[in-house]
Coordinates of C-alpha atoms in Angstrom, one line a residue:
M1 CA 0.0 0.0 0.0
F2 CA 2.5 2.7 1.1
Y3 CA 5.2 1.3 -1.1
A4 CA 2.9 1.3 -4.1
R5 CA 2.2 5.0 -3.4
F6 CA 5.9 5.7 -3.2
L7 CA 6.5 3.9 -6.5
Q8 CA 3.9 6.1 -8.2
T9 CA 5.8 9.2 -6.9
V10 CA 9.1 7.8 -8.2
Q11 CA 7.6 7.2 -11.6
R12 CA 6.2 10.7 -11.8
W13 CA 9.1 12.6 -10.5
P14 CA 12.3 10.4 -10.6
D15 CA 14.6 13.4 -10.6
G16 CA 12.8 15.4 -7.9
V17 CA 14.7 15.8 -4.6
A18 CA 13.2 13.5 -2.0
L19 CA 15.6 13.8 1.0
E20 CA 18.3 16.2 2.1
M21 CA 20.7 16.0 5.0
Q22 CA 22.0 19.3 6.4
H23 CA 25.5 18.7 7.8
A24 CA 26.7 20.8 10.7
P25 CA 29.7 23.2 10.1
T26 CA 33.0 22.3 11.6
A27 CA 36.4 24.0 11.8
A28 CA 37.7 21.9 8.9
D29 CA 34.5 22.5 6.8
P30 CA 32.6 25.6 7.8
H31 CA 30.3 25.4 4.8
P32 CA 29.5 21.7 4.3
A33 CA 27.6 20.6 1.2
V34 CA 24.0 19.4 1.6
E35 CA 23.6 15.7 1.1
S36 CA 20.8 15.2 -1.4
Y37 CA 18.9 12.2 -2.9
T38 CA 16.4 12.1 -5.7
Y39 CA 13.3 9.9 -5.7
A40 CA 14.9 7.5 -8.1
E41 CA 18.0 7.3 -5.9
L42 CA 15.9 6.7 -2.8
R43 CA 14.1 3.9 -4.5
T44 CA 17.4 2.3 -5.5
M45 CA 18.7 2.6 -2.0
A46 CA 15.6 1.2 -0.4
E47 CA 15.4 -1.8 -2.8
A48 CA 19.0 -2.6 -2.2
V49 CA 18.2 -2.8 1.5
G50 CA 15.1 -4.9 0.7
A51 CA 17.2 -7.2 -1.5
W52 CA 19.7 -7.8 1.4
I53 CA 16.9 -8.5 3.8
A54 CA 15.2 -10.9 1.4
S55 CA 18.6 -12.7 0.8
G56 CA 18.7 -13.4 4.5
K57 CA 15.3 -15.3 4.3
I58 CA 13.6 -12.6 6.4
S59 CA 10.0 -12.4 5.2
G60 CA 6.4 -12.8 6.1
G61 CA 6.0 -9.7 8.3
A62 CA 9.1 -10.3 10.4
R63 CA 9.9 -7.5 12.8
C64 CA 13.0 -5.5 11.8
A65 CA 13.9 -2.7 14.3
I66 CA 15.7 0.6 13.7
L67 CA 17.7 2.4 16.4
A68 CA 19.2 5.5 14.8
A69 CA 18.9 9.2 14.5
N70 CA 16.9 10.7 11.6
S71 CA 18.7 10.6 8.3
P72 CA 18.1 9.6 4.6
R73 CA 19.6 6.2 5.5
W74 CA 17.0 5.7 8.3
T75 CA 14.3 6.4 5.7
A76 CA 15.9 4.0 3.1
A77 CA 16.1 1.3 5.8
Y78 CA 12.5 1.8 6.7
I79 CA 11.3 1.7 3.1
G80 CA 13.5 -1.4 2.4
I81 CA 11.9 -3.2 5.4
V82 CA 8.4 -2.4 4.1
A83 CA 9.3 -3.3 0.5
S84 CA 10.5 -6.7 1.6
G85 CA 7.1 -7.5 3.1
N86 CA 8.3 -7.1 6.7
T87 CA 7.3 -4.9 9.7
A88 CA 9.4 -1.9 10.8
V89 CA 9.9 -1.3 14.5
P90 CA 11.4 2.2 15.0
L91 CA 12.9 2.5 18.6
D92 CA 13.5 5.5 20.8
T93 CA 17.2 6.3 20.8
A94 CA 16.9 7.5 24.4
Y95 CA 16.1 4.0 25.7
K96 CA 18.7 2.3 27.9
P97 CA 19.9 -1.2 26.9
E98 CA 17.6 -3.0 29.3
Q99 CA 14.6 -1.1 27.9
L100 CA 15.6 -1.9 24.3
R101 CA 16.0 -5.6 25.2
K102 CA 12.5 -5.7 26.7
L103 CA 11.0 -4.2 23.5
L104 CA 13.1 -6.4 21.1
L105 CA 11.9 -9.4 23.0
D106 CA 8.3 -8.2 23.1
C107 CA 8.0 -7.8 19.3
G108 CA 10.2 -10.8 18.5
A109 CA 12.6 -8.8 16.4
V110 CA 15.0 -10.7 14.1
L111 CA 17.1 -7.8 12.8
L112 CA 18.2 -4.4 14.2
F113 CA 19.5 -1.6 12.1
V114 CA 21.7 0.7 14.2
D115 CA 24.0 3.8 13.8
D116 CA 27.4 4.2 15.4
R117 CA 26.0 6.5 18.2
N118 CA 23.7 3.7 19.4
L119 CA 25.9 0.7 18.6
D120 CA 27.1 0.0 22.2
A121 CA 23.5 0.2 23.6
A122 CA 22.3 -2.2 20.8
R123 CA 25.1 -4.7 21.5
K124 CA 24.2 -4.8 25.2
A125 CA 20.5 -5.1 24.4
I126 CA 20.8 -8.1 22.1
E127 CA 23.4 -10.0 24.1
G128 CA 22.5 -13.7 24.0
L129 CA 19.6 -13.1 21.7
S130 CA 19.1 -14.3 18.1
I131 CA 19.0 -10.8 16.6
D132 CA 21.2 -9.8 13.8
L133 CA 22.8 -6.3 13.7
A134 CA 23.3 -4.1 10.6
M135 CA 24.9 -0.7 10.4
I136 CA 22.7 2.0 9.1
L137 CA 25.4 4.7 9.5
G138 CA 29.0 4.7 10.7
S139 CA 30.2 1.4 9.2
G140 CA 33.7 2.1 10.3
A141 CA 32.7 1.6 13.9
A142 CA 32.0 -2.1 13.3
P143 CA 33.4 -3.1 9.9
E144 CA 32.6 -6.8 10.7
L145 CA 28.8 -6.1 10.6
P146 CA 26.7 -5.8 7.5
N147 CA 26.2 -2.2 6.5
L148 CA 24.1 0.0 4.1
D149 CA 27.2 1.0 2.1
A150 CA 27.8 -2.6 1.1
M151 CA 24.1 -3.1 0.4
F152 CA 24.0 -0.1 -1.8
A153 CA 27.1 -1.3 -3.6
A154 CA 25.5 -4.7 -4.2
G155 CA 22.4 -3.1 -5.6
E156 CA 18.8 -4.5 -6.1
Q157 CA 20.0 -7.9 -7.5
G158 CA 16.6 -8.4 -9.2
F159 CA 14.7 -7.7 -6.1
A160 CA 10.9 -7.9 -6.5
P161 CA 9.1 -5.6 -3.9
I162 CA 6.2 -7.1 -2.1
I163 CA 3.1 -4.9 -2.3
A164 CA 1.3 -5.4 1.0
A165 CA -2.4 -6.0 1.7
P166 CA -4.3 -3.3 3.4
E167 CA -4.6 -5.3 6.7
D168 CA -0.9 -6.1 6.9
T169 CA 1.1 -4.5 9.7
I170 CA 3.5 -1.9 8.3
C171 CA 5.0 -0.9 11.7
I172 CA 4.9 -1.4 15.4
L173 CA 5.4 1.8 17.5
Y174 CA 5.9 1.5 21.3
T175 CA 4.0 3.9 23.5
S176 CA 5.3 3.1 27.0
G177 CA 8.6 1.3 26.6
T178 CA 10.0 2.9 29.8
T179 CA 7.5 1.2 32.0
S180 CA 7.1 -2.4 33.0
D181 CA 4.2 -2.7 30.6
P182 CA 5.3 -1.8 27.1
K183 CA 2.6 -1.8 24.4
G184 CA 3.4 -2.1 20.7
V185 CA 0.9 -0.2 18.6
M186 CA 0.3 -2.2 15.4
L187 CA -0.5 0.1 12.5
M188 CA -1.7 -1.4 9.2
H189 CA -1.0 -0.1 5.7
S190 CA -4.6 0.9 5.5
N191 CA -4.2 3.0 8.7
L192 CA -1.4 5.0 7.2
V193 CA -3.1 5.4 3.8
A194 CA -6.3 6.6 5.7
E195 CA -4.1 9.1 7.7
M196 CA -2.4 10.4 4.6
E197 CA -5.6 10.9 2.6
S198 CA -7.3 12.5 5.5
A199 CA -4.5 15.0 6.2
L200 CA -4.2 15.9 2.6
A201 CA -7.9 16.5 2.3
V202 CA -7.5 19.2 5.0
I203 CA -4.1 20.7 4.4
D204 CA -3.1 21.6 0.8
L205 CA 0.4 20.0 0.6
T206 CA 2.0 19.5 -2.8
R207 CA 5.3 18.4 -4.3
A208 CA 6.4 22.0 -4.2
D209 CA 6.5 21.9 -0.4
A210 CA 9.6 21.3 1.7
L211 CA 9.3 19.9 5.2
L212 CA 11.8 20.0 8.0
G213 CA 12.0 16.7 9.9
V214 CA 13.3 17.4 13.4
L215 CA 10.9 15.2 15.4
P216 CA 12.3 11.7 15.9
L217 CA 11.0 9.3 13.3
F218 CA 10.1 6.7 15.9
H219 CA 7.2 9.0 16.8
A220 CA 3.9 8.5 14.9
L221 CA 3.4 12.2 14.1
A222 CA 7.0 12.5 12.7
Q223 CA 6.7 9.3 10.7
M224 CA 3.5 10.6 9.1
A225 CA 4.5 14.3 8.6
N226 CA 8.2 13.8 7.7
L227 CA 8.2 10.5 5.8
L228 CA 4.9 9.0 4.7
I229 CA 3.0 12.0 3.5
P230 CA 5.8 13.9 1.7
L231 CA 7.1 10.7 0.0
A232 CA 3.6 10.0 -1.3
I233 CA 3.2 13.4 -2.9
G234 CA 6.7 14.1 -4.2
A235 CA 7.7 16.7 -1.6
R236 CA 11.2 17.3 -0.2
V237 CA 12.2 16.4 3.4
V238 CA 15.2 17.9 5.2
Y239 CA 16.9 16.2 8.1
L240 CA 19.6 17.7 10.4
E241 CA 22.8 16.1 11.3
S242 CA 23.0 18.2 14.5
L243 CA 19.8 19.2 16.3
N244 CA 20.2 22.6 17.9
T245 CA 18.5 25.9 17.6
S246 CA 21.1 27.5 15.3
E247 CA 21.1 24.6 12.9
L248 CA 17.3 24.5 13.0
L249 CA 16.9 28.2 12.2
R250 CA 19.6 27.9 9.5
A251 CA 17.6 25.0 7.9
L252 CA 14.3 26.9 8.0
H253 CA 16.0 29.8 6.2
E254 CA 18.5 28.2 3.8
R255 CA 16.5 25.0 2.8
K256 CA 13.4 27.1 2.0
I257 CA 11.1 25.1 4.3
T258 CA 7.4 25.7 3.7
V259 CA 5.9 23.4 6.3
F260 CA 7.2 22.8 9.8
C261 CA 5.6 20.4 12.2
C262 CA 7.1 20.5 15.7
V263 CA 6.2 20.3 19.4
P264 CA 4.9 23.5 21.1
Q265 CA 8.2 24.2 23.0
F266 CA 10.0 25.3 19.8
F267 CA 7.3 27.9 19.1
Y268 CA 7.5 29.1 22.7
L269 CA 11.2 29.7 22.1
I270 CA 10.5 31.9 19.1
H271 CA 7.8 33.8 20.9
E272 CA 10.1 34.3 23.9
R273 CA 12.8 35.5 21.6
V274 CA 10.6 38.1 19.9
Q275 CA 9.2 39.3 23.3
K276 CA 12.7 39.7 24.7
Q277 CA 13.8 41.8 21.8
I278 CA 10.8 44.1 22.1
N279 CA 11.2 44.5 25.8
E280 CA 14.8 45.6 25.3
K281 CA 13.6 48.4 23.1
G282 CA 12.3 51.8 24.2
K283 CA 8.7 52.5 25.2
L284 CA 8.0 54.0 21.7
T285 CA 9.0 50.8 20.0
Q286 CA 6.9 48.8 22.4
A287 CA 3.9 51.0 21.8
V288 CA 4.3 50.6 18.0
F289 CA 4.6 46.9 18.4
R290 CA 1.4 46.7 20.4
M291 CA -0.4 48.8 17.8
M292 CA 0.8 46.6 14.9
M293 CA -0.3 43.5 16.8
S294 CA -3.7 44.9 17.4
T295 CA -4.1 46.0 13.8
S296 CA -3.0 42.7 12.5
R297 CA -5.4 40.8 14.8
M298 CA -8.3 42.8 13.4
A299 CA -7.1 42.3 9.8
R300 CA -6.8 38.6 10.2
R301 CA -10.4 38.4 11.3
V302 CA -11.5 39.6 7.9
G303 CA -9.1 37.5 5.9
L304 CA -6.2 40.0 5.5
N305 CA -2.7 39.3 6.7
P306 CA -0.5 42.4 7.1
G307 CA 1.7 40.4 9.6
K308 CA 4.1 39.4 6.9
I309 CA 4.8 43.1 6.3
F310 CA 4.6 44.3 9.9
F311 CA 6.8 41.5 11.3
R312 CA 9.0 40.8 8.3
K313 CA 12.1 40.2 10.5
V314 CA 10.3 37.4 12.4
H315 CA 9.3 35.8 9.1
E316 CA 12.8 36.0 7.8
L317 CA 13.9 34.2 10.9
L318 CA 11.7 31.2 10.1
G319 CA 11.9 31.6 6.3
I320 CA 9.8 34.0 4.3
Q321 CA 8.3 31.2 2.3
M322 CA 6.8 29.4 5.3
R323 CA 3.2 28.3 4.7
Y324 CA 2.2 26.3 7.8
L325 CA 3.5 25.9 11.3
I326 CA 1.9 22.8 12.7
T327 CA 2.1 21.9 16.4
G328 CA 1.1 18.7 18.2
G329 CA 2.2 16.3 20.9
S330 CA 1.0 18.3 23.9
R331 CA -1.3 21.2 24.8
F332 CA -0.5 24.4 23.0
D333 CA -0.5 27.7 24.9
V334 CA -3.3 29.8 23.5
T335 CA -1.6 33.2 24.1
V336 CA 1.5 32.1 22.1
G337 CA -0.7 30.8 19.3
R338 CA -2.7 34.0 19.0
D339 CA 0.4 36.1 19.0
L340 CA 2.0 34.1 16.3
H341 CA -1.2 34.2 14.3
A342 CA -1.3 38.0 14.7
M343 CA 2.3 38.1 13.5
G344 CA 1.1 36.6 10.2
F345 CA 1.9 32.9 10.7
N346 CA -0.6 30.2 9.8
I347 CA -0.2 28.0 12.9
L348 CA -2.3 24.9 13.0
Q349 CA -2.9 22.7 16.0
A350 CA -3.2 18.9 15.6
Y351 CA -4.2 16.3 18.1
G352 CA -3.8 12.5 17.9
L353 CA -2.1 9.5 19.4
T354 CA 0.1 6.7 18.2
E355 CA -3.0 4.5 18.3
T356 CA -4.6 6.8 15.7
S357 CA -1.6 6.7 13.3
G358 CA -0.5 10.2 14.5
G359 CA -3.1 12.9 13.9
A360 CA -6.8 12.5 14.5
C361 CA -7.9 16.1 14.0
V362 CA -6.4 19.5 13.1
T363 CA -7.6 23.1 12.9
P364 CA -8.3 23.6 9.1
P365 CA -6.4 26.5 7.5
H366 CA -9.6 28.1 6.3
D367 CA -11.3 28.0 9.8
N368 CA -8.4 28.1 12.2
L369 CA -9.6 28.7 15.7
I370 CA -6.5 29.1 18.0
G371 CA -7.0 27.1 21.2
S372 CA -9.0 24.4 19.6
I373 CA -7.7 21.1 18.3
G374 CA -10.0 21.5 15.3
Q375 CA -12.2 19.0 13.6
P376 CA -11.8 15.2 13.0
F377 CA -10.0 14.1 9.9
P378 CA -12.4 13.4 7.1
G379 CA -13.8 9.9 7.3
N380 CA -13.2 9.6 11.0
Q381 CA -15.3 10.5 14.1
I382 CA -14.6 11.9 17.5
E383 CA -17.2 11.9 20.2
I384 CA -17.3 12.9 23.9
H385 CA -18.0 9.8 26.1
D386 CA -20.0 10.2 29.3
P387 CA -19.8 14.1 29.4
Q388 CA -20.0 15.8 32.7
P389 CA -20.2 19.6 33.4
D390 CA -17.0 21.2 34.6
A391 CA -16.6 24.5 36.6
D392 CA -17.0 26.5 33.4
G393 CA -20.1 24.7 32.3
H394 CA -18.4 22.7 29.5
L395 CA -19.5 19.1 29.1
V396 CA -16.2 17.3 29.5
G397 CA -15.7 13.6 28.8
E398 CA -13.3 11.1 27.3
L399 CA -12.5 11.5 23.6
I400 CA -13.4 8.4 21.7
I401 CA -12.3 8.0 18.1
R402 CA -13.5 5.8 15.2
G403 CA -12.3 5.4 11.6
G404 CA -9.7 4.1 9.3
I405 CA -6.9 5.8 11.3
V406 CA -7.4 3.6 14.4
M407 CA -4.8 0.9 15.0
K408 CA -5.2 -2.8 14.6
G409 CA -4.4 -3.3 18.3
Y410 CA -1.5 -3.8 20.6
Y411 CA 1.0 -6.5 19.6
N412 CA 0.4 -9.7 21.5
R413 CA -1.7 -7.8 24.0
P414 CA -5.4 -8.8 23.5
D415 CA -6.1 -7.8 27.1
A416 CA -4.8 -4.2 26.6
T417 CA -6.4 -4.0 23.2
A418 CA -9.9 -5.0 24.6
E419 CA -9.6 -2.2 27.2
V420 CA -9.3 0.6 24.6
L421 CA -11.1 -0.8 21.5
R422 CA -14.7 -1.3 22.3
D423 CA -17.6 -1.5 19.8
G424 CA -15.5 0.0 17.0
W425 CA -14.4 3.0 19.1
F426 CA -10.9 3.7 20.5
Y427 CA -11.1 5.1 24.0
S428 CA -8.2 7.6 24.2
G429 CA -8.1 8.4 27.9
D430 CA -7.9 12.1 27.0
L431 CA -10.5 14.6 28.2
G432 CA -12.1 17.2 26.0
Y433 CA -15.3 19.1 25.1
K434 CA -17.1 20.4 22.1
D435 CA -17.7 24.2 21.9

C-alpha cells in the first residue's frame, strides 16, 4: 500500500529531490555541502536494503527494528523493510539497553539496524539473543557487521518488492517502553493510507513543499509528517545532522522550508525571543509593536494578513516562504498561538495518538480557531464519552475515536487491546469538550 504510493511518486518525478541532510559546520569544513537524494536514488537505496533483507530469508512480516537518528539512510532502511514485506519497529534512541532488550523481545525482532551512536547500547541489548545487527550509518565503527554501504554497492539484484495487503502491519510503535508494561501499537498499511488521505484533504500540501524533519522518526506524528505523506506526494524532506536551535533556524531559512511540524516548545522559544527583543527596546518601539499586533489581529479576522509586512524580521527568521507551522504532541499555549497568528503565521494545532496513526484532527487552515484542536480528519469521528459539566459549564468527557486511522491493536496484548477498542471505538483516555 504505502510502497505502491511511493513507486507512483518515483515514476512521476524520478529526478525530484526526496531527501536532504544538512550537515553541521566544523572548523575543517565551515560550509558543508547538503547531502541530497532524488526519488529514483531513494528507490534504488531502499530496494538494495530490501534485497539484502530478502537474501537473509527474512520475510512474512518479520519484525525489523531501527535504532538510529533521523537521516536519509534511516528512511531507506524503513522503506526497504516495508518493500521486503516485513514490519518496521522504530525504537526510541533515548532508551537504555535493558529497555531496548525488553521491547526487542516483546516484538520478536530478528534484525536491528543501528547507527554508530547507538551501537554500544544495541550490542548490550541483544546479548545472548538471536537478533542480527546491521549498520545504518558509521560502518567504520563495526566493519565486521553488514552495512548499508555494502548493500547499496550490491544493488537491487533483481529484487521484487512485495506490495502489502491493506490489513498487513507496516510498523509497530511503542507507546510506553520505559514502563514495566510496554505496548506495541500495530499500524496497518490501511491505517497510514487513511491518515495520509485525511491529512491531505484538510491541508493543501504539494510536491512544491519542503518539510523539516526534526521530530524523531520513531514517533507516529513525525513518521507521518516527515516521511509517509511527503514521499507519497513528491515533496522534499530535510533532516539535520546536528539538532540545535542555530542549525534548525539555518535550515528553515536556507533550505526554504514551507511546512514545519514541531512540538509546542519550539514555538514558545520563538515567541520568547521576539518578546525579549521588544522588551529591550524603548517605550515608543513597544507601543508601536502593540499597535501593529492589534491592527494585524483585526485584519486577520476579515481575511487579511499584514503580519508578513509588519513583522518581516520574524518571518525572515523562520523563512519568508513558510506556509504552515503545525504543532502537536501536547497542549499548545493559546496566548502564544494567538500572538504568532497575529504576526502573520498560519499556525495549525493537531491532536492525535500513536493509536490513531498520528493525527486524529487538526484546525483547518480556512477555519483556524486558535485554542481548539480542530475537527476530526475526514472519514473519522470523534465523540465525547460520558460528558460531565466542569466548573465553566463545559460538558467534558473522554475523547473516543472511530475510523480508518485507528490501530489494529497492541502487539500480542489482546487484554490491553480490549480495554481501549470497544464497539468500534478507540477510548483515548484524554478529556475534551465540544464548543
